C-alpha cells in the first residue's frame, strides 16, 4: 500500500465537529478516552453489530482499538484495529492489517511453523510408545519398592532395639551384651545393603527410562530452539515507524532497553493502528483501546465489554515508547498535586485524626503515596515525618489512588505489634466504593453492549441494597502488564473479600467492602473481575472503570478501621466519611 492509500480511514460522521480534537495525543498507559475517541469506538460497535460474521469472530472476547487521524488533505477520520487474530484471521476488511503479515502459506513464518507443528506431532507419538510407558511404570515401581523395603527394615530395627533395651534393663551378662551389640551392628549393615540394592534398582530403571525418553528430550530441545529462532526472526523483521519517520525492528527497540520482547509483541491494536497511520501519511490525534465481547477471566485478566483499558506495559511499553516519538503526547494523568504544607485534593485535606507516642492515624487523600516510592513524589509518611519532626514507620499501605484511613507507627516496637495484628487478620477494615452500574449515562466510558446481547453476567442484575456476599479469588501480579494484578488459581495468593450493597442510583452502586486479606489491588480486582462482581470501581481506569470529571478520582475510600493499641491494648475504632 502507498502513502495515499487510505481506504481504511472511516468517517466520523456529520456530528464529529461537536466532539472536538484533543490538543495533545493520548498517553496510552493512563488515560481518559476523549469524546471523539468514544464516538469512533461506538461506530466500530455499530459496524460489528450489523455483520453476523464479525459478531461471531469477536464475540468470545477481543481487544479493539480506534485511532483518530488527520489526513494529508486536512480531513479527520478514524482507523479501527484488533489485537492478534480474529476467527483465525489477521486481516479483516474495515480493520487495519497486522504490522507484518504472517499468514502467507508460502512465507517463511508458515514454513517454519509447519516444522514446529511436525515436531509437536512427533513428540506426541513418541510419548505414546508402549515401551516408554512400561519403562516409566518400572521406574515408579522401583521407587515404591525402595520405600517399602527400607521402611520395613527400619520398622524391624525399631522393634529389635526396643527388645534389646528391655533385655538390658532386666540385666545382662557379658555374653548376652556381646550378642546384642552384634545384632545391632548386623541390622545397621543390612540397612545399608538394602538401601544400596534399592538405589541400584532405581538407577537401572531410571537409566532405561532415560534411554527410552532421549528421543523425546531431543525433539523437545529441537522444538524449543526452532520456536526461539522463529520468534527472533519475527522480531528482527517486524519493523515499525514513529512520527519522526524513523524505523526500527522490535528486536532493536527491546535490545535498546536491555530486554527481550515477549511473545505477541507488535500484535496489539495500538501498534497496528499507529504503524498503519505512519505508513499511510496519516497524523494520529487520539487513541483508545476497549474490550468487545464476552467478559474475559480465563487468563485471570479483568476485561469487560465496552470498557476502555490502558495499553499493556510488558509488550507495548517499550514499543509505544518508540512509536510515539515525534507526537505531542499528553502527560500521564495525575489525580492531584502535592505539597508539604496544607495538602488539599478534591476538597479533602491530608489530616491527622489521632496521635500519641506510639501511633498516628491519618486520612490519606487520593493520589498520594502511602510510603516513599520510586517516582520521587512526596508520600504521606514523609509529610508526617516532616510535620511531626519524629520517626514515622509504615505499618500497612493504601493504593496511591485510594483515600482514607491509614495507621503509622512512631517506634519499632509499635510497628512490630501492629504488623503482627495485620498478619493475624486481627485488624478490621472497611472500605466504601462506588461501582459502575449499567443504566447510567453521565460521564461514562462504557460502550453500549447492544451488539453482543447477554455476554456479561452483569453484577448489576443482582446487586440490590442489602445484598451481601463473599468473593474469594486468588491474586497475583500480571508480570507482562504491571502494575495490574490478575486472578491466578495456580500461583496467586488467597484473597477474600466480604461485600454489602448499601445503595444504588443512576449508573452507580455503593458497596461496603471488608477485606479479610490485603493483596495489592484486591478490592479493585474483586469488583471488576467477571468472576467477582463484574462491575469496576468508578474512576478505576486500570480495570475498566468510567471516569467522572465531577469526581475525578478512584471512588474507593478506607472508611473504617478497628485495631488494638500496641501499648495500652485498648480497642480503637476510627471512621472517615468518603468524599463521594
Short mmCIF file of C-alpha atoms in Angstrom, two decimals, residues 97-428:
data_model
loop_
_atom_site.label_atom_id
_atom_site.label_comp_id
_atom_site.label_asym_id
_atom_site.label_seq_id
_atom_site.Cartn_x
_atom_site.Cartn_y
_atom_site.Cartn_z
CA UNK A 97 -3.85 -5.20 8.83
CA UNK A 98 -1.06 -6.63 11.01
CA UNK A 99 2.28 -4.84 11.13
CA UNK A 100 3.71 -7.95 9.48
CA UNK A 101 1.62 -10.50 7.57
CA UNK A 102 2.44 -13.96 8.89
CA UNK A 103 -0.42 -15.78 7.16
CA UNK A 104 1.16 -16.34 3.70
CA UNK A 105 1.22 -20.17 3.29
CA UNK A 106 4.47 -19.95 1.31
CA UNK A 107 6.08 -17.37 3.58
CA UNK A 108 9.00 -18.08 5.94
CA UNK A 109 6.83 -17.99 9.06
CA UNK A 110 4.30 -20.55 7.86
CA UNK A 111 7.02 -22.87 6.58
CA UNK A 112 8.83 -22.79 9.92
CA UNK A 113 5.55 -23.08 11.79
CA UNK A 114 4.81 -26.30 9.90
CA UNK A 115 8.18 -27.69 11.04
CA UNK A 116 7.32 -26.88 14.67
CA UNK A 117 3.89 -28.49 14.25
CA UNK A 118 5.54 -31.61 12.84
CA UNK A 119 7.85 -31.75 15.86
CA UNK A 120 4.82 -31.48 18.14
CA UNK A 121 3.27 -34.46 16.39
CA UNK A 122 6.48 -36.49 16.67
CA UNK A 123 6.68 -35.69 20.40
CA UNK A 124 3.07 -36.79 20.83
CA UNK A 125 3.65 -40.09 19.04
CA UNK A 126 6.88 -40.77 20.93
CA UNK A 127 5.09 -40.17 24.21
CA UNK A 128 2.52 -42.84 23.30
CA UNK A 129 5.21 -45.52 22.75
CA UNK A 130 4.17 -48.61 24.84
CA UNK A 131 7.81 -49.39 25.72
CA UNK A 132 8.29 -45.88 27.07
CA UNK A 133 5.17 -46.18 29.18
CA UNK A 134 6.38 -49.55 30.51
CA UNK A 135 9.77 -48.04 31.37
CA UNK A 136 8.01 -45.24 33.25
CA UNK A 137 5.94 -47.79 35.20
CA UNK A 138 9.09 -49.78 36.03
CA UNK A 139 10.77 -46.66 37.37
CA UNK A 140 7.78 -45.83 39.53
CA UNK A 141 7.62 -49.43 40.78
CA UNK A 142 11.32 -49.38 41.66
CA UNK A 143 10.84 -46.20 43.69
CA UNK A 144 7.83 -47.63 45.51
CA UNK A 145 9.70 -50.90 46.22
CA UNK A 146 12.62 -48.92 47.64
CA UNK A 147 10.32 -47.09 50.04
CA UNK A 148 8.59 -50.34 51.05
CA UNK A 149 11.80 -52.38 51.70
CA UNK A 150 13.65 -49.61 53.54
CA UNK A 151 10.62 -48.71 55.66
CA UNK A 152 10.00 -52.38 56.55
CA UNK A 153 13.61 -52.91 57.64
CA UNK A 154 13.62 -49.70 59.69
CA UNK A 155 10.46 -50.88 61.45
CA UNK A 156 12.16 -54.20 62.24
CA UNK A 157 15.21 -52.34 63.57
CA UNK A 158 12.99 -50.24 65.85
CA UNK A 159 11.33 -53.37 67.24
CA UNK A 160 14.72 -55.05 67.77
CA UNK A 161 16.08 -52.01 69.56
CA UNK A 162 13.08 -51.90 71.88
CA UNK A 163 13.60 -55.59 72.67
CA UNK A 164 17.32 -55.04 73.33
CA UNK A 165 16.59 -52.08 75.57
CA UNK A 166 14.17 -54.21 77.60
CA UNK A 167 16.73 -57.02 77.88
CA UNK A 168 19.42 -54.61 79.08
CA UNK A 169 17.05 -53.09 81.60
CA UNK A 170 16.41 -56.54 83.09
CA UNK A 171 20.16 -57.13 83.39
CA UNK A 172 22.60 -58.95 81.10
CA UNK A 173 25.89 -60.79 81.31
CA UNK A 174 28.85 -60.09 79.03
CA UNK A 175 27.96 -62.79 76.50
CA UNK A 176 24.41 -61.50 76.16
CA UNK A 177 25.64 -57.92 75.78
CA UNK A 178 28.05 -59.02 73.05
CA UNK A 179 25.21 -60.77 71.22
CA UNK A 180 23.01 -57.67 71.44
CA UNK A 181 25.79 -55.48 70.05
CA UNK A 182 26.41 -57.84 67.11
CA UNK A 183 22.68 -57.94 66.39
CA UNK A 184 22.55 -54.14 66.27
CA UNK A 185 25.62 -53.97 64.03
CA UNK A 186 24.16 -56.55 61.65
CA UNK A 187 20.86 -54.69 61.33
CA UNK A 188 22.62 -51.40 60.57
CA UNK A 189 24.83 -53.07 57.96
CA UNK A 190 21.81 -54.79 56.45
CA UNK A 191 20.03 -51.42 56.17
CA UNK A 192 22.99 -50.11 54.16
CA UNK A 193 22.89 -53.19 51.88
CA UNK A 194 19.13 -52.89 51.33
CA UNK A 195 19.47 -49.17 50.63
CA UNK A 196 22.28 -49.81 48.13
CA UNK A 197 20.27 -52.54 46.37
CA UNK A 198 17.23 -50.28 46.15
CA UNK A 199 19.23 -47.35 44.81
CA UNK A 200 20.86 -49.62 42.22
CA UNK A 201 17.44 -50.88 41.09
CA UNK A 202 16.15 -47.30 40.86
CA UNK A 203 19.18 -46.16 38.90
CA UNK A 204 18.83 -49.03 36.43
CA UNK A 205 15.13 -48.30 35.92
CA UNK A 206 15.93 -44.59 35.54
CA UNK A 207 18.68 -45.39 33.01
CA UNK A 208 16.29 -47.46 30.92
CA UNK A 209 13.62 -44.75 31.09
CA UNK A 210 16.14 -42.04 30.18
CA UNK A 211 17.32 -44.07 27.19
CA UNK A 212 13.73 -44.53 26.04
CA UNK A 213 12.86 -40.84 26.55
CA UNK A 214 16.04 -39.47 24.98
CA UNK A 215 14.28 -39.15 21.64
CA UNK A 216 11.55 -37.02 23.23
CA UNK A 217 14.13 -34.87 25.00
CA UNK A 218 15.95 -34.24 21.72
CA UNK A 219 12.70 -33.46 19.92
CA UNK A 220 11.63 -31.01 22.64
CA UNK A 221 15.04 -29.38 22.58
CA UNK A 222 14.78 -29.02 18.80
CA UNK A 223 11.25 -27.62 19.10
CA UNK A 224 12.34 -25.03 21.65
CA UNK A 225 15.28 -23.99 19.50
CA UNK A 226 13.09 -23.73 16.40
CA UNK A 227 10.45 -21.73 18.29
CA UNK A 228 13.05 -19.33 19.66
CA UNK A 229 14.64 -18.89 16.24
CA UNK A 230 11.23 -18.23 14.68
CA UNK A 231 10.33 -15.73 17.39
CA UNK A 232 13.63 -13.92 16.89
CA UNK A 233 13.09 -13.90 13.12
CA UNK A 234 9.69 -12.25 13.60
CA UNK A 235 11.02 -9.54 15.90
CA UNK A 236 14.07 -8.94 13.71
CA UNK A 237 11.92 -8.50 10.61
CA UNK A 238 8.91 -6.74 12.15
CA UNK A 239 9.83 -3.09 11.59
CA UNK A 240 7.75 -0.22 12.97
CA UNK A 241 7.86 3.51 12.39
CA UNK A 242 7.37 6.60 14.56
CA UNK A 243 6.09 10.10 13.85
CA UNK A 244 9.63 11.27 13.03
CA UNK A 245 9.82 8.79 10.17
CA UNK A 246 12.40 6.67 12.00
CA UNK A 247 12.24 2.90 11.65
CA UNK A 248 13.38 0.17 14.00
CA UNK A 249 12.73 -3.53 14.36
CA UNK A 250 11.01 -4.73 17.51
CA UNK A 251 14.21 -6.57 18.41
CA UNK A 252 16.22 -3.34 18.19
CA UNK A 253 13.71 -1.47 20.35
CA UNK A 254 13.78 -4.04 23.15
CA UNK A 255 17.52 -4.62 22.96
CA UNK A 256 17.93 -0.88 23.44
CA UNK A 257 16.09 -1.32 26.75
CA UNK A 258 18.14 -4.37 27.70
CA UNK A 259 15.05 -6.55 27.38
CA UNK A 260 13.67 -9.43 25.33
CA UNK A 261 10.33 -8.87 23.59
CA UNK A 262 7.57 -11.13 24.97
CA UNK A 263 5.69 -13.37 22.55
CA UNK A 264 2.97 -11.50 20.70
CA UNK A 265 4.72 -8.12 20.83
CA UNK A 266 3.51 -5.93 17.97
CA UNK A 267 0.18 -7.73 17.66
CA UNK A 268 -1.83 -5.46 19.98
CA UNK A 269 -4.27 -2.97 18.47
CA UNK A 270 -2.31 0.20 19.36
CA UNK A 271 0.93 -0.56 17.47
CA UNK A 272 -1.03 -1.87 14.48
CA UNK A 273 -3.04 1.36 14.31
CA UNK A 274 -0.03 3.66 14.69
CA UNK A 275 2.01 1.70 12.15
CA UNK A 276 -0.75 1.92 9.56
CA UNK A 277 -1.15 5.66 10.16
CA UNK A 278 2.56 6.42 9.81
CA UNK A 279 2.98 4.33 6.68
CA UNK A 280 -0.04 5.95 5.01
CA UNK A 281 0.64 9.63 5.63
CA UNK A 282 -1.87 10.00 8.47
CA UNK A 283 -1.29 12.07 11.60
CA UNK A 284 -2.51 10.46 14.88
CA UNK A 285 -4.75 12.68 17.03
CA UNK A 286 -6.29 10.45 19.72
CA UNK A 287 -6.47 6.76 20.57
CA UNK A 288 -8.22 4.29 22.83
CA UNK A 289 -8.45 0.51 23.31
CA UNK A 290 -11.59 -1.24 24.54
CA UNK A 291 -12.85 -4.76 25.11
CA UNK A 292 -15.51 -6.30 22.90
CA UNK A 293 -17.44 -9.49 23.58
CA UNK A 294 -17.68 -11.92 26.44
CA UNK A 295 -16.01 -10.87 29.71
CA UNK A 296 -12.52 -12.29 29.94
CA UNK A 297 -11.42 -14.15 33.05
CA UNK A 298 -9.79 -17.23 31.55
CA UNK A 299 -6.26 -15.89 31.97
CA UNK A 300 -7.11 -14.07 35.17
CA UNK A 301 -7.19 -10.66 33.50
CA UNK A 302 -10.00 -8.17 34.05
CA UNK A 303 -11.75 -7.42 30.76
CA UNK A 304 -15.40 -6.29 30.46
CA UNK A 305 -17.35 -5.47 27.31
CA UNK A 306 -17.32 -1.83 26.29
CA UNK A 307 -14.69 -0.78 28.83
CA UNK A 308 -11.56 1.12 27.87
CA UNK A 309 -8.20 -0.15 29.13
CA UNK A 310 -4.63 1.16 29.14
CA UNK A 311 -2.11 -0.38 26.76
CA UNK A 312 -0.15 -3.26 28.27
CA UNK A 313 3.24 -2.33 29.71
CA UNK A 314 5.12 -5.58 29.03
CA UNK A 315 4.68 -5.74 25.26
CA UNK A 316 3.61 -2.22 24.35
CA UNK A 317 5.62 -0.25 26.91
CA UNK A 318 8.96 -0.18 25.04
CA UNK A 319 7.27 -0.47 21.64
CA UNK A 320 4.96 2.52 22.00
CA UNK A 321 7.74 4.42 23.72
CA UNK A 322 9.45 4.42 20.32
CA UNK A 323 6.36 4.72 18.12
CA UNK A 324 5.05 7.82 19.93
CA UNK A 325 8.27 9.77 19.40
CA UNK A 326 7.51 12.84 17.33
CA UNK A 327 3.96 13.23 18.67
CA UNK A 328 2.95 15.82 21.25
CA UNK A 329 1.76 13.33 23.88
CA UNK A 330 -0.24 14.42 26.92
CA UNK A 331 1.36 13.94 30.31
CA UNK A 332 0.19 10.92 32.32
CA UNK A 333 -2.99 11.74 34.20
CA UNK A 334 -2.35 12.71 37.80
CA UNK A 335 -5.01 12.86 40.45
CA UNK A 336 -3.82 15.95 42.23
CA UNK A 337 -0.78 17.91 43.28
CA UNK A 338 1.23 17.59 46.43
CA UNK A 339 2.96 19.88 48.86
CA UNK A 340 4.48 19.52 52.28
CA UNK A 341 2.24 22.22 53.71
CA UNK A 342 -1.55 22.03 53.82
CA UNK A 343 -2.37 19.43 51.17
CA UNK A 344 -5.79 19.69 49.62
CA UNK A 345 -7.06 17.40 46.87
CA UNK A 346 -10.65 17.17 45.62
CA UNK A 347 -11.91 19.12 48.63
CA UNK A 348 -10.16 16.86 51.11
CA UNK A 349 -7.20 17.62 53.37
CA UNK A 350 -4.49 15.19 54.41
CA UNK A 351 -5.02 15.36 58.15
CA UNK A 352 -4.18 13.57 61.36
CA UNK A 353 -7.12 12.08 63.28
CA UNK A 354 -5.20 10.70 66.25
CA UNK A 355 -1.65 10.94 67.53
CA UNK A 356 0.26 9.73 70.59
CA UNK A 357 3.76 8.48 71.36
CA UNK A 358 3.14 5.14 69.61
CA UNK A 359 0.84 5.68 66.63
CA UNK A 360 -0.61 8.16 64.18
CA UNK A 361 -3.94 7.60 62.46
CA UNK A 362 -4.27 9.79 59.38
CA UNK A 363 -6.62 10.38 56.47
CA UNK A 364 -4.80 9.98 53.13
CA UNK A 365 -6.07 11.80 50.04
CA UNK A 366 -6.49 10.03 46.72
CA UNK A 367 -3.44 10.45 44.51
CA UNK A 368 -0.88 10.45 47.31
CA UNK A 369 1.61 7.68 48.09
CA UNK A 370 1.33 6.00 51.50
CA UNK A 371 5.08 5.40 51.71
CA UNK A 372 8.10 6.58 49.69
CA UNK A 373 8.11 5.19 46.15
CA UNK A 374 10.31 5.26 43.06
CA UNK A 375 8.81 8.38 41.50
CA UNK A 376 10.24 10.91 43.94
CA UNK A 377 6.77 12.20 44.82
CA UNK A 378 6.20 13.06 48.47
CA UNK A 379 4.38 10.39 50.45
CA UNK A 380 2.11 10.86 53.44
CA UNK A 381 4.68 9.05 55.58
CA UNK A 382 7.33 11.62 54.63
CA UNK A 383 4.95 14.54 55.14
CA UNK A 384 4.01 13.32 58.62
CA UNK A 385 7.66 12.79 59.49
CA UNK A 386 8.43 16.34 58.42
CA UNK A 387 5.48 17.93 60.21
CA UNK A 388 5.94 15.99 63.47
CA UNK A 389 9.71 16.12 63.45
CA UNK A 390 9.86 12.49 64.53
CA UNK A 391 10.17 8.95 63.26
CA UNK A 392 7.20 7.65 61.23
CA UNK A 393 7.18 3.94 60.34
CA UNK A 394 4.99 2.19 57.78
CA UNK A 395 2.57 -0.48 59.03
CA UNK A 396 0.32 -1.07 56.01
CA UNK A 397 -0.40 0.65 52.71
CA UNK A 398 -3.23 2.10 50.68
CA UNK A 399 -3.06 2.22 46.89
CA UNK A 400 -1.98 5.64 45.66
CA UNK A 401 -5.42 6.29 44.16
CA UNK A 402 -7.30 5.08 47.27
CA UNK A 403 -8.15 7.57 50.01
CA UNK A 404 -8.98 7.09 53.66
CA UNK A 405 -7.72 5.83 56.98
CA UNK A 406 -4.15 4.65 57.46
CA UNK A 407 -2.09 3.81 60.55
CA UNK A 408 1.60 4.65 61.07
CA UNK A 409 3.84 3.64 63.97
CA UNK A 410 6.12 6.05 65.82
CA UNK A 411 8.61 3.48 67.11
CA UNK A 412 9.83 0.00 66.07
CA UNK A 413 8.05 -1.77 68.94
CA UNK A 414 4.66 -0.36 67.97
CA UNK A 415 5.37 -1.08 64.30
CA UNK A 416 6.08 -4.73 65.05
CA UNK A 417 2.95 -5.12 67.19
CA UNK A 418 0.67 -3.50 64.60
CA UNK A 419 2.16 -5.50 61.74
CA UNK A 420 1.56 -8.67 63.74
CA UNK A 421 -2.10 -7.68 64.14
CA UNK A 422 -2.38 -7.28 60.36
CA UNK A 423 -0.64 -10.61 59.72
CA UNK A 424 -3.05 -12.38 62.10
CA UNK A 425 -6.06 -10.66 60.49
CA UNK A 426 -6.94 -9.05 63.81
CA UNK A 427 -7.36 -5.61 62.24
CA UNK A 428 -10.85 -4.99 60.84
#
